[in-house]
Amino acid sequence: MAHTTLEAGSATMFRPGTSDTEIEASALKAMRRRKTLVRFCQIAILVFVIGMWELSSNMQWIDPFFYSSPSGVVQRLYEWATEGTTEGSLWYNLWVTMEEALIGFFAGSITGVFVGIGLGRNRFLSDIFSVYIKAINSIPRVVLAPIFIMIMGLGLPSKVALAFIMVFFVVFANAFQGVREADRNMIANARILGASDWRVTRTVVIPSAMSWIFASLHVSFGFAIIGAIVGEFVGARFGIGQLISIAKGTFDAAGMFAAILLVMVVTLFAEYIMTLIENRLAKWRPQQHLDTQ
């Protein structure tokens, strides 16, 4: 028997008797339509912004000396990639920054997760250390860069230390809060069934906190990059932050925007990888569907 649907705005209303298969097919079609529209709008905004930037620079509506232009940024990136920078190969400088950020990211994330879960599960220890954690967290982390450089020098350790600090508190706060927000009824039921503290933590608390932890990991790599670049900006021999510092000193606007673009691309790629890992490790979660309303 044929079934018909009624369109009401962006929502689809089904007549009585419509099969579940037809409803699901219509919902999937609406989701694909919305996804296509979102992608189109994203690309259109990007093209508009870049086009207006290029046009404004060419027409002298903005000063190209200070604002450069998209074509100038691309040209600078090409020069760096083919001829190198004043501080050596572009790829070596990029690797230096990525090495600092990655070490700080993994060290800060792992430590933040363990400390957050540990203190979240132990109220006595959390009461003792909470005041110290709040005091350290109140310090703007970027101001620690000169201290780390003074203590550890211009090399890798000082940048890793700053990236670690930037990441640790973000991940720790989310892991701690995720543990505190775990379902108390599930914990109580697990204890009634005879589960030990470690088993409750492993099978109930940690899975409950995973959404909080992954939410922090999505942003923490960006903080690791910030820590590495700020450290390089304050004092370094190589790295993207050093390239930005040199471009600033020589009023090379195209160079500054080129370095920022590199950092943006790398961070977005890391975010994409993090999303793939999250989707793989959190298959138990219900699928999130786009609202077609």
mmCIF file of N, CA and C in Angstrom, residues 29-42 290:
data_model
loop_
_atom_site.group_PDB
_atom_site.id
_atom_site.type_symbol
_atom_site.label_atom_id
_atom_site.label_comp_id
_atom_site.label_asym_id
_atom_site.label_seq_id
_atom_site.Cartn_x
_atom_site.Cartn_y
_atom_site.Cartn_z
ATOM 1 N N LYS A 29 17.374 10.880 4.497
ATOM 2 C CA LYS A 29 17.417 11.820 3.382
ATOM 3 C C LYS A 29 17.482 13.257 3.883
ATOM 4 N N ALA A 30 16.685 13.558 4.918
ATOM 5 C CA ALA A 30 16.707 14.903 5.497
ATOM 6 C C ALA A 30 18.063 15.204 6.128
ATOM 7 N N MET A 31 18.678 14.215 6.762
ATOM 8 C CA MET A 31 19.998 14.412 7.353
ATOM 9 C C MET A 31 21.045 14.687 6.292
ATOM 10 N N ARG A 32 20.976 13.938 5.182
ATOM 11 C CA ARG A 32 21.936 14.166 4.092
ATOM 12 C C ARG A 32 21.748 15.543 3.472
ATOM 13 N N ARG A 33 20.483 15.974 3.324
ATOM 14 C CA ARG A 33 20.206 17.304 2.788
ATOM 15 C C ARG A 33 20.794 18.377 3.679
ATOM 16 N N ARG A 34 20.575 18.215 4.989
ATOM 17 C CA ARG A 34 21.079 19.214 5.926
ATOM 18 C C ARG A 34 22.601 19.238 5.933
ATOM 19 N N LYS A 35 23.224 18.050 5.911
ATOM 20 C CA LYS A 35 24.683 17.979 5.898
ATOM 21 C C LYS A 35 25.260 18.662 4.663
ATOM 22 N N THR A 36 24.618 18.440 3.505
ATOM 23 C CA THR A 36 25.064 19.088 2.273
ATOM 24 C C THR A 36 24.923 20.599 2.372
ATOM 25 N N LEU A 37 23.810 21.053 2.936
ATOM 26 C CA LEU A 37 23.577 22.490 3.076
ATOM 27 C C LEU A 37 24.604 23.117 4.017
ATOM 28 N N VAL A 38 24.882 22.439 5.140
ATOM 29 C CA VAL A 38 25.876 22.947 6.093
ATOM 30 C C VAL A 38 27.233 23.058 5.427
ATOM 31 N N ARG A 39 27.647 22.000 4.684
ATOM 32 C CA ARG A 39 28.946 22.027 4.013
ATOM 33 C C ARG A 39 29.012 23.150 2.987
ATOM 34 N N PHE A 40 27.913 23.347 2.252
ATOM 35 C CA PHE A 40 27.885 24.417 1.257
ATOM 36 C C PHE A 40 28.042 25.780 1.914
ATOM 37 N N CYS A 41 27.331 25.994 3.024
ATOM 38 C CA CYS A 41 27.426 27.278 3.729
ATOM 39 C C CYS A 41 28.827 27.503 4.282
ATOM 40 N N GLN A 42 29.448 26.438 4.786
ATOM 41 C CA GLN A 42 30.810 26.574 5.304
ATOM 42 C C GLN A 42 31.779 26.990 4.211
ATOM 43 N N LEU A 290 21.372 14.411 13.591
ATOM 44 C CA LEU A 290 21.133 15.836 13.397
ATOM 45 C C LEU A 290 19.659 16.138 13.559
#
